[in-house]
Coordinates of C-alpha atoms in Angstrom, one line a residue:
M1 CA -24.6 3.9 51.4
T2 CA -24.8 6.0 48.3
L3 CA -24.4 9.7 48.5
S4 CA -28.1 10.1 47.6
T5 CA -29.2 8.9 51.0
L6 CA -28.1 12.1 52.7
P7 CA -30.1 14.8 50.9
P8 CA -33.7 15.2 52.1
A9 CA -35.1 13.9 48.8
A10 CA -33.6 10.5 49.3
M11 CA -36.1 7.5 49.0
D12 CA -34.7 5.8 52.1
A13 CA -34.2 8.8 54.3
S14 CA -36.6 11.0 56.3
A15 CA -36.0 14.8 56.4
H16 CA -36.9 17.5 58.9
R17 CA -35.7 20.9 59.8
T18 CA -34.9 22.4 63.2
E19 CA -33.5 25.8 64.2
A20 CA -31.1 24.3 66.8
A21 CA -27.5 25.4 66.4
S22 CA -25.3 22.4 66.1
G23 CA -22.0 24.3 66.4
P24 CA -19.1 23.3 64.2
G25 CA -19.8 20.1 62.2
A26 CA -22.8 17.9 62.0
I27 CA -24.1 15.7 64.7
L28 CA -24.6 12.0 63.9
A29 CA -26.7 9.8 66.2
L30 CA -26.5 6.0 65.8
D31 CA -28.5 3.0 67.0
L32 CA -25.8 0.5 66.4
G33 CA -26.4 -3.0 65.0
T34 CA -26.5 -5.0 61.8
H35 CA -29.6 -2.8 61.0
T36 CA -28.2 0.5 62.1
G37 CA -30.5 3.4 62.6
W38 CA -29.0 6.8 62.0
A39 CA -30.0 10.5 62.2
L40 CA -27.9 13.4 61.1
A41 CA -28.3 17.1 62.1
R42 CA -26.5 19.2 59.5
G43 CA -25.0 22.7 60.1
D44 CA -27.9 24.2 58.1
G45 CA -30.5 22.9 60.6
S46 CA -31.7 20.1 58.4
I47 CA -32.2 16.6 59.8
V48 CA -32.0 13.5 57.8
S49 CA -32.4 9.9 59.0
G50 CA -32.7 6.4 57.9
T51 CA -31.3 2.9 58.4
E52 CA -28.3 1.0 56.9
Q53 CA -27.8 -2.8 56.7
F54 CA -24.4 -4.2 57.7
R55 CA -25.2 -7.8 57.6
Q56 CA -22.7 -10.6 56.9
D57 CA -23.4 -12.7 53.9
R58 CA -22.2 -16.2 53.1
W59 CA -19.6 -15.0 50.6
S60 CA -17.8 -12.5 52.9
G61 CA -15.6 -12.8 55.9
G62 CA -16.7 -12.1 59.4
G63 CA -15.2 -8.6 59.5
M64 CA -16.8 -7.3 56.4
P65 CA -19.9 -5.7 58.1
Y66 CA -17.5 -3.7 60.2
L67 CA -15.4 -2.7 57.2
R68 CA -18.6 -1.6 55.4
F69 CA -19.7 0.3 58.6
R70 CA -16.3 2.1 58.8
H71 CA -16.5 3.1 55.1
W72 CA -20.1 4.3 55.6
L73 CA -19.0 6.5 58.5
G74 CA -16.3 8.1 56.3
E75 CA -18.9 8.8 53.6
V76 CA -21.3 10.4 56.1
A77 CA -18.5 12.6 57.5
E78 CA -17.5 13.6 54.0
T79 CA -20.9 14.3 52.5
S80 CA -22.1 16.1 55.6
G81 CA -19.2 18.6 55.6
G82 CA -17.6 17.1 58.7
L83 CA -18.9 15.7 61.9
G84 CA -18.6 17.7 65.2
L85 CA -20.0 14.9 67.4
V86 CA -21.2 11.3 67.1
T87 CA -23.6 9.9 69.7
F88 CA -24.6 6.3 70.0
E89 CA -27.2 4.4 72.0
E90 CA -25.2 2.8 74.8
V91 CA -26.7 -0.7 75.4
R92 CA -25.6 -2.2 78.7
A93 CA -27.4 -5.6 78.4
H94 CA -28.4 -7.7 75.4
A95 CA -31.0 -10.4 75.2
G96 CA -28.7 -12.7 73.1
T97 CA -25.1 -13.5 72.6
A98 CA -25.1 -12.8 68.9
A99 CA -26.6 -9.3 69.4
A100 CA -24.0 -8.5 72.1
H101 CA -21.1 -9.6 69.8
A102 CA -22.4 -7.6 66.9
Y103 CA -22.9 -4.5 69.1
G104 CA -19.4 -4.8 70.5
G105 CA -18.0 -5.0 67.0
F106 CA -19.9 -2.0 65.8
L107 CA -19.0 0.0 69.0
A108 CA -15.3 -0.9 68.6
T109 CA -15.3 0.1 64.9
L110 CA -17.1 3.4 65.7
T111 CA -14.8 4.4 68.5
A112 CA -11.6 3.4 66.6
W113 CA -12.8 5.3 63.6
A114 CA -13.8 8.4 65.6
E115 CA -10.4 8.4 67.5
G116 CA -8.6 8.1 64.1
V117 CA -10.3 11.1 62.6
S118 CA -10.5 13.1 65.8
V119 CA -14.3 13.2 66.1
P120 CA -15.7 13.3 69.6
Y121 CA -18.2 10.6 70.5
E122 CA -20.5 9.8 73.4
G123 CA -22.6 6.9 74.5
V124 CA -26.0 7.7 75.9
P125 CA -27.9 5.0 78.0
V126 CA -31.1 3.6 76.4
G127 CA -33.2 4.6 79.4
T128 CA -32.0 8.2 79.2
I129 CA -33.0 8.4 75.5
K130 CA -36.4 6.8 76.1
R131 CA -37.1 9.1 79.1
F132 CA -36.2 12.1 77.0
A133 CA -38.4 11.0 74.1
T134 CA -41.4 9.7 75.9
G135 CA -41.2 10.6 79.6
K136 CA -40.6 6.9 80.5
G137 CA -37.2 5.3 80.8
N138 CA -38.7 1.9 80.0
A139 CA -40.9 3.0 77.1
S140 CA -41.7 0.4 74.3
K141 CA -40.4 0.6 70.8
A142 CA -43.9 1.6 69.6
A143 CA -43.9 4.5 72.2
V144 CA -40.6 5.9 70.9
I145 CA -41.8 5.6 67.3
E146 CA -45.0 7.5 68.2
A147 CA -43.1 10.2 70.0
M148 CA -40.9 10.8 67.0
R149 CA -44.0 11.0 64.8
R150 CA -45.5 13.6 67.2
A151 CA -42.2 15.5 66.8
G152 CA -42.7 15.7 63.1
F153 CA -40.6 12.8 61.9
A154 CA -41.6 9.7 59.9
P155 CA -39.4 6.8 61.1
K156 CA -39.7 3.6 59.1
D157 CA -38.8 1.4 62.1
D158 CA -37.7 1.4 65.7
N159 CA -34.0 1.7 64.7
E160 CA -34.6 5.0 62.9
A161 CA -36.9 6.2 65.7
D162 CA -34.2 5.4 68.3
A163 CA -31.6 7.3 66.3
L164 CA -34.0 10.3 65.9
A165 CA -34.7 10.3 69.7
L166 CA -31.0 10.2 70.4
L167 CA -30.3 13.0 68.0
R168 CA -33.0 15.1 69.6
W169 CA -31.4 14.4 73.0
S170 CA -28.0 15.4 71.6
L171 CA -29.3 18.6 70.2
A172 CA -31.0 19.5 73.5
H173 CA -28.1 18.5 75.7
R174 CA -24.9 19.0 73.6
A175 CA -25.8 21.6 70.9
G176 CA -27.6 24.4 72.6
G177 CA -31.2 23.2 72.6
L178 CA -34.1 22.4 70.4
A179 CA -36.2 25.1 68.7

């Protein structure tokens, strides 16, 4: 990630403003995976979101996506002025083994990084996020995308939409509510 992805004018990030108080530090919401969706509520009330690729290529070792993810987390924390909370979509069942392995690696990297820099973190079940965003715990990807569009966001895909829905849940339940 370059530093230019965090300001609202970035080409690969969506921007929005809310009046919710986020307390000390920004709130980062993550839909973990090789194509990670992210949404960030900064202390000034602005919200930015996007996606980041952490895929392995043929010229790098198997741990490189996780090292890039850890570096990206540090950049987000630094450029946002510090993180007060990280929430992530807690997936309890995966359709495939490869997805489960990747999720486990990103989750381990996230939690180890957060522990190392003393940032609180919380997993939120998928059904809880979908129910909050759409009213249905088993809502489709399209329904979550549409719900985020109705909320004034412009997610480019389901990963970004999931991160935005999680951020809205985090603001409502962990940061004093949505405006």
